[in-house]
Short mmCIF file of C-alpha atoms and ligand atoms in Angstrom, two decimals:
data_model
loop_
_atom_site.label_atom_id
_atom_site.label_comp_id
_atom_site.label_asym_id
_atom_site.label_seq_id
_atom_site.Cartn_x
_atom_site.Cartn_y
_atom_site.Cartn_z
CA MET A 1175 50.30 45.96 -240.79
CA PHE A 1176 49.86 47.87 -244.01
CA TRP A 1177 46.28 48.92 -243.25
CA VAL A 1178 46.99 50.34 -239.83
CA ASN A 1179 47.17 54.05 -239.48
CA LYS A 1180 50.17 54.71 -237.26
CA ALA A 1181 49.75 58.46 -237.55
CA HIS A 1182 46.25 59.09 -236.20
CA ALA A 1183 44.84 60.94 -239.22
CA GLY A 1184 43.96 59.76 -242.67
CA ASN A 1185 41.85 57.25 -244.38
CA THR A 1186 42.91 53.68 -243.74
CA PHE A 1187 41.20 50.34 -243.44
CA MET A 1188 41.64 50.18 -239.67
CA PRO A 1189 41.19 53.01 -237.14
CA PRO A 1190 44.30 54.35 -235.37
CA GLN A 1191 45.94 52.16 -232.72
CA ALA A 1192 45.34 54.11 -229.54
CA SER A 1193 45.49 51.59 -226.69
CA ASN A 1194 47.72 48.93 -225.19
CA PHE A 1195 45.61 46.22 -226.87
CA ALA A 1196 45.46 47.70 -230.33
CA GLU A 1197 48.72 46.34 -231.69
CA SER A 1198 48.30 42.79 -230.38
CA VAL A 1199 44.72 42.60 -231.68
CA ASP A 1200 45.83 43.90 -235.07
CA THR A 1201 48.75 41.47 -235.23
CA LEU A 1202 46.46 38.49 -234.59
CA TYR A 1203 43.99 39.92 -237.07
CA GLY A 1204 46.84 40.24 -239.56
CA PHE A 1205 47.85 36.62 -238.99
CA LEU A 1206 44.28 35.46 -239.62
CA TYR A 1207 44.07 37.68 -242.68
CA TYR A 1208 47.30 36.48 -244.26
CA SER A 1209 46.89 32.79 -243.38
CA SER A 1210 43.37 32.89 -244.85
CA LEU A 1211 44.69 34.62 -247.96
CA ILE A 1212 47.47 32.06 -248.42
CA SER A 1213 45.07 29.13 -247.82
CA CYS A 1214 42.62 30.61 -250.29
CA ILE A 1215 45.32 31.00 -252.96
CA LEU A 1216 46.60 27.45 -252.35
CA VAL A 1217 43.16 25.83 -252.49
CA ILE A 1218 41.65 27.80 -255.37
CA GLY A 1219 44.97 27.94 -257.25
CA GLY A 1220 45.46 24.18 -256.84
CA LEU A 1221 41.87 23.52 -257.93
CA VAL A 1222 42.25 25.56 -261.11
CA TYR A 1223 45.72 24.14 -261.84
CA PHE A 1224 44.65 20.52 -261.46
CA ALA A 1225 41.44 21.09 -263.36
CA PHE A 1226 43.51 22.03 -266.38
CA LYS A 1227 46.33 19.58 -265.79
CA TYR A 1228 44.11 16.51 -265.48
CA LYS A 1229 41.46 17.59 -267.96
CA ARG A 1230 40.16 14.70 -270.07
CA LYS A 1231 42.04 14.95 -273.36
CA THR A 1232 40.67 12.01 -275.34
CA ALA A 1233 37.39 10.17 -275.17
CA SER A 1234 39.13 7.08 -273.78
CA ASP A 1235 40.88 8.97 -270.92
CA LYS A 1236 40.09 7.29 -267.65
CA THR A 1237 40.95 8.37 -264.11
CA ALA A 1238 43.64 6.19 -262.60
CA TYR A 1239 42.80 4.21 -259.50
CA ILE A 1240 44.08 6.31 -256.55
CA PRO A 1241 44.32 4.60 -253.16
CA HIS A 1242 44.40 6.76 -250.08
CA ASN A 1243 47.62 8.47 -249.05
CA ALA A 1244 48.04 8.26 -245.30
CA LEU A 1245 50.78 10.89 -245.04
CA LEU A 1246 48.94 13.41 -247.18
CA GLU A 1247 45.68 12.91 -245.31
CA PHE A 1248 47.46 13.27 -242.00
CA LEU A 1249 49.15 16.48 -243.08
CA TRP A 1250 46.07 18.22 -244.47
CA SER A 1251 44.34 17.59 -241.18
CA PHE A 1252 47.28 18.14 -238.86
CA ILE A 1253 48.63 21.39 -240.33
CA PRO A 1254 45.26 23.23 -240.11
CA PHE A 1255 44.82 21.73 -236.64
CA VAL A 1256 48.12 23.29 -235.53
CA ILE A 1257 47.18 26.63 -237.12
CA PHE A 1258 43.80 26.61 -235.35
CA LEU A 1259 45.45 25.77 -232.03
CA VAL A 1260 47.92 28.63 -232.51
CA VAL A 1261 45.02 31.02 -233.25
CA PHE A 1262 43.14 29.73 -230.22
CA ALA A 1263 46.10 30.10 -227.83
CA TRP A 1264 47.01 33.48 -229.26
CA GLY A 1265 43.42 34.76 -229.02
CA TRP A 1266 43.04 33.31 -225.54
CA LYS A 1267 46.16 35.13 -224.38
CA ILE A 1268 44.83 38.48 -225.66
CA PHE A 1269 41.37 37.75 -224.26
CA TYR A 1270 42.89 36.85 -220.89
CA ASP A 1271 44.87 40.10 -220.83
CA MET A 1272 41.72 42.02 -221.73
CA ARG A 1273 39.78 40.39 -218.88
CA SER A 1274 42.48 40.96 -216.24
CA ALA A 1275 42.37 44.61 -215.22
CA PRO A 1276 45.27 45.85 -213.08
CA LYS A 1277 44.23 46.35 -209.46
CA ASP A 1278 45.26 50.01 -209.48
CA ALA A 1279 43.20 50.84 -212.57
CA LEU A 1280 41.26 54.10 -212.56
CA GLU A 1281 37.61 53.07 -212.29
CA ILE A 1282 34.85 54.87 -214.12
CA HIS A 1283 31.22 53.82 -214.11
CA VAL A 1284 29.41 53.72 -217.42
CA VAL A 1285 25.66 53.52 -217.86
CA GLY A 1286 24.00 52.97 -221.19
CA GLN A 1287 20.41 53.93 -221.80
CA LYS A 1288 18.27 54.70 -224.80
CA TRP A 1289 20.15 56.50 -226.27
CA ASN A 1290 23.22 57.89 -224.66
CA TRP A 1291 26.16 56.97 -222.48
CA ASP A 1292 26.61 58.40 -218.98
CA PHE A 1293 29.92 58.36 -217.11
CA VAL A 1294 30.40 58.69 -213.36
CA TYR A 1295 33.80 59.16 -211.73
CA LYS A 1296 34.71 58.21 -208.16
CA SER A 1297 34.82 61.88 -207.24
CA GLY A 1298 31.15 62.12 -208.19
CA ARG A 1299 31.93 63.91 -211.45
CA LYS A 1300 29.39 62.92 -214.02
CA THR A 1301 29.40 63.45 -217.74
CA SER A 1302 27.15 62.48 -220.59
CA SER A 1303 28.10 61.46 -224.12
CA GLU A 1304 31.78 62.13 -223.52
CA PHE A 1305 34.38 61.29 -220.93
CA THR A 1306 37.93 62.34 -220.23
CA ILE A 1307 40.76 60.00 -219.27
CA PRO A 1308 44.49 60.40 -218.65
CA ILE A 1309 46.98 58.92 -221.11
CA ASN A 1310 49.14 55.89 -220.18
CA THR A 1311 46.91 55.05 -217.20
CA PRO A 1312 45.00 51.79 -216.88
CA ILE A 1313 41.28 52.58 -217.01
CA LYS A 1314 38.61 50.16 -215.86
CA LEU A 1315 35.04 50.78 -216.97
CA ILE A 1316 32.32 49.26 -214.81
CA MET A 1317 29.27 49.17 -216.98
CA GLY A 1318 25.53 48.69 -216.74
CA SER A 1319 22.34 49.48 -218.62
CA ARG A 1320 19.16 51.23 -217.55
CA ASP A 1321 16.99 49.58 -220.13
CA VAL A 1322 18.05 47.16 -222.83
CA LEU A 1323 21.16 45.46 -224.14
CA HIS A 1324 23.76 47.90 -225.50
CA SER A 1325 27.38 47.37 -226.42
CA PHE A 1326 30.25 49.72 -225.65
CA PHE A 1327 32.80 49.81 -228.44
CA VAL A 1328 35.90 51.98 -228.88
CA PRO A 1329 37.35 50.95 -232.27
CA SER A 1330 40.65 52.78 -231.78
CA PHE A 1331 41.19 50.93 -228.50
CA ARG A 1332 40.08 47.58 -230.01
CA VAL A 1333 37.84 46.92 -227.01
CA LYS A 1334 34.14 46.10 -226.93
CA GLN A 1335 31.79 44.88 -224.22
CA ASP A 1336 28.04 44.40 -223.94
CA VAL A 1337 26.21 46.29 -221.23
CA ILE A 1338 23.31 44.37 -219.77
CA PRO A 1339 20.40 45.52 -217.60
CA GLY A 1340 20.60 44.07 -214.10
CA ARG A 1341 24.22 43.11 -214.38
CA TYR A 1342 27.64 44.75 -214.26
CA THR A 1343 30.18 44.11 -216.97
CA SER A 1344 33.61 45.64 -217.22
CA LEU A 1345 36.27 46.60 -219.67
CA TRP A 1346 39.80 47.87 -219.23
CA PHE A 1347 42.47 49.47 -221.38
CA THR A 1348 45.32 51.93 -221.29
CA ALA A 1349 45.05 54.76 -223.80
CA THR A 1350 48.37 55.37 -225.51
CA LYS A 1351 47.52 58.34 -227.73
CA GLU A 1352 46.13 61.74 -226.88
CA GLY A 1353 43.10 62.87 -228.83
CA ASN A 1354 39.39 62.27 -229.23
CA PHE A 1355 38.17 58.79 -230.10
CA ASN A 1356 34.72 57.54 -231.01
CA VAL A 1357 32.55 55.32 -228.87
CA PHE A 1358 29.78 53.39 -230.60
CA CYS A 1359 26.88 51.32 -229.44
CA THR A 1360 27.23 48.07 -231.38
CA GLU A 1361 24.12 46.24 -230.27
CA TYR A 1362 20.87 47.21 -231.95
CA CYS A 1363 18.83 48.84 -229.19
CA GLY A 1364 16.02 50.67 -230.94
CA THR A 1365 15.32 53.76 -233.01
CA GLY A 1366 18.21 55.83 -231.71
CA HIS A 1367 20.81 53.07 -231.85
CA SER A 1368 22.89 54.66 -234.60
CA THR A 1369 23.04 57.96 -232.72
CA MET A 1370 24.08 56.35 -229.45
CA LEU A 1371 27.57 57.76 -229.69
CA ALA A 1372 30.11 59.17 -227.27
CA LYS A 1373 33.60 60.61 -227.33
CA VAL A 1374 36.52 59.57 -225.20
CA LYS A 1375 39.01 62.38 -224.71
CA VAL A 1376 42.51 61.20 -223.92
CA VAL A 1377 44.55 63.97 -222.31
CA SER A 1378 47.83 64.33 -220.40
CA LYS A 1379 47.78 63.39 -216.73
CA ALA A 1380 48.13 67.05 -215.72
CA ALA A 1381 45.25 68.08 -217.98
CA TYR A 1382 43.16 65.25 -216.54
CA GLU A 1383 43.80 66.40 -212.96
CA SER A 1384 42.76 69.95 -213.73
CA TRP A 1385 39.71 68.73 -215.65
CA LEU A 1386 38.69 66.70 -212.61
CA GLU A 1387 39.14 69.80 -210.43
CA ASN A 1388 36.59 71.60 -212.55
CA ASN A 1389 33.85 69.28 -211.38
CA PRO A 1390 30.85 71.52 -210.82
CA TYR A 1391 29.52 69.22 -208.10
CA LYS A 1392 32.83 68.32 -206.49
CA GLY A 1393 32.63 68.04 -202.72
CA LEU A 1394 28.90 68.74 -202.64
CA THR A 1395 26.41 66.57 -200.85
CA LEU A 1396 23.45 65.27 -202.82
CA SER A 1397 21.12 67.94 -201.43
CA GLU A 1398 23.67 70.63 -202.30
CA VAL A 1399 23.74 69.25 -205.84
CA GLY A 1400 19.94 69.48 -205.77
CA GLN A 1401 20.14 73.06 -204.56
CA LYS A 1402 22.40 73.94 -207.50
CA VAL A 1403 20.03 72.23 -209.91
CA TYR A 1404 17.12 74.07 -208.28
CA ALA A 1405 18.89 77.42 -208.66
CA GLY A 1406 19.50 76.73 -212.32
CA ARG A 1407 16.35 75.05 -213.49
CA CYS A 1408 13.45 75.06 -211.00
CA ILE A 1409 13.59 78.56 -209.50
CA ALA A 1410 11.61 80.17 -212.30
CA CYS A 1411 8.47 78.24 -211.37
CA HIS A 1412 8.97 77.04 -207.79
CA ASN A 1413 9.61 78.92 -204.54
CA VAL A 1414 11.71 77.41 -201.76
CA THR A 1415 8.96 78.65 -199.43
CA ASN A 1416 5.50 77.12 -199.37
CA VAL A 1417 4.15 79.95 -201.52
CA LYS A 1418 2.76 78.95 -204.88
CA LYS A 1419 4.53 80.40 -207.89
CA ILE A 1420 3.72 78.85 -211.27
CA GLY A 1421 4.09 75.47 -209.62
CA PRO A 1422 3.78 74.61 -205.95
CA GLY A 1423 6.27 76.01 -203.43
CA PHE A 1424 8.78 73.40 -202.36
CA ALA A 1425 8.77 73.93 -198.59
CA GLY A 1426 6.69 71.30 -196.88
CA LEU A 1427 6.00 69.51 -200.15
CA TRP A 1428 8.06 66.48 -199.19
CA GLY A 1429 5.93 63.82 -197.56
CA SER A 1430 2.73 65.83 -197.90
CA GLU A 1431 -0.52 64.47 -199.27
CA ARG A 1432 -1.30 65.71 -202.76
CA LYS A 1433 -4.90 65.87 -203.91
CA LEU A 1434 -5.15 64.76 -207.51
CA THR A 1435 -7.69 65.92 -210.07
CA ASP A 1436 -9.11 62.38 -210.30
CA GLY A 1437 -10.12 62.61 -206.63
CA SER A 1438 -7.44 60.34 -205.30
CA THR A 1439 -4.51 61.37 -203.14
CA VAL A 1440 -0.86 60.52 -203.29
CA VAL A 1441 2.01 61.01 -200.86
CA ALA A 1442 4.86 63.12 -202.23
CA ASP A 1443 7.61 60.55 -201.85
CA GLU A 1444 10.70 59.81 -203.98
CA ALA A 1445 8.70 58.02 -206.65
CA TYR A 1446 6.12 60.81 -206.92
CA ILE A 1447 8.71 63.58 -207.16
CA ARG A 1448 10.78 61.65 -209.63
CA GLU A 1449 7.72 61.05 -211.77
CA SER A 1450 6.69 64.69 -211.47
CA ILE A 1451 10.09 65.75 -212.86
CA LEU A 1452 10.35 63.17 -215.61
CA ASN A 1453 6.69 62.90 -216.53
CA PRO A 1454 4.98 65.96 -215.01
CA ASN A 1455 1.52 65.23 -216.36
CA ALA A 1456 1.22 61.66 -215.16
CA LYS A 1457 -0.52 62.86 -211.98
CA LYS A 1458 -2.21 66.28 -211.91
CA SER A 1459 -2.70 67.99 -208.60
CA VAL A 1460 -5.76 70.01 -207.76
CA GLY A 1461 -4.92 73.65 -208.51
CA TYR A 1462 -2.41 72.70 -211.18
CA GLU A 1463 -4.75 71.37 -213.85
CA GLU A 1464 -2.95 73.23 -216.62
CA ALA A 1465 -0.08 71.19 -218.00
CA VAL A 1466 2.60 73.86 -217.74
CA MET A 1467 5.68 71.90 -216.87
CA THR A 1468 7.53 70.05 -219.59
CA SER A 1469 9.32 66.81 -219.00
CA PHE A 1470 12.89 66.89 -217.73
CA GLN A 1471 13.42 63.39 -219.05
CA GLY A 1472 16.98 63.33 -220.39
CA GLN A 1473 17.57 66.89 -219.20
CA VAL A 1474 18.80 66.05 -215.74
CA SER A 1475 21.25 63.40 -214.71
CA GLU A 1476 20.41 60.68 -212.25
CA GLU A 1477 22.64 62.45 -209.72
CA GLU A 1478 20.86 65.77 -210.29
CA LEU A 1479 17.45 64.12 -210.02
CA THR A 1480 18.38 62.41 -206.76
CA GLY A 1481 19.91 65.67 -205.63
CA VAL A 1482 16.65 67.53 -206.20
CA ILE A 1483 14.75 64.90 -204.21
CA GLU A 1484 17.26 65.14 -201.35
CA TYR A 1485 17.08 68.93 -201.48
CA LEU A 1486 13.28 68.84 -201.26
CA LYS A 1487 13.56 66.73 -198.10
CA THR A 1488 15.51 69.55 -196.46
CA LEU A 1489 12.83 72.17 -197.21
CA LYS A 1490 10.51 71.99 -194.25
CU1 CUA B 2653 22.49 51.19 -227.54
CU2 CUA B 2653 22.54 50.29 -229.72
#
């Protein structure tokens, strides 16, 4: 197709073809484009031509009596009918291929939330706003949403799928070109919709393997992940002992009763700790009236958050 950029760079009507589906989608698109163009020329051209040809030339000109023409009427219905059936069957075939992921596909979990994309690999490797995949390998994305409807779209791969809260949807493709390709959210999901972007990095199989090896949390249990997160982000304000630093010491915190400034008490369970990390000022404990801690909302991954909770459970 003339508008397709075979060479990856440049400024063309369509983005580069970088997956197994790209060419077949573009070919069908091309067929629709050209058949619409030809139909348009035939109909509008015929209309203009006949308007001039049968224009009333004298005041006494009268339209001849025209009975119906069975053959003509059959053809102008039947030919479009055949074209539509061809488009349907052709589109169905591509759709069917897109819905039938190979069994050995590399599975990656994708979660959309306002307003970024998170990716989780089987190994536990987690990335945000970008993910890395090997070239010429079937990839299956298993997708969900934490909040509202989003839509995962990789134009260069010609694949798109809504992600829906409370439901899993999936998408598969084989990347056929190395390089970085854009991911867009294509379902309006609020203020940050237009910035809900990600990058997919297609690399050689060897480069993918070594990238996967670099997983900072590879082989760690959840509480070990939490320990790492603690060492990086919590240690400045919290001791692992029960001694108060800026915030409370972590030892013995899990499951304890916290006295709140409003006089009530709350048990430090998963929900309380999670809230205290994401929304630290929702419940203020006696002795910690000053709102020192800032929210870690969006700063820690779900895995890191769960890791911290699991780590706290181990601190007796
Ligand atoms: Cu997410 Cu638009």
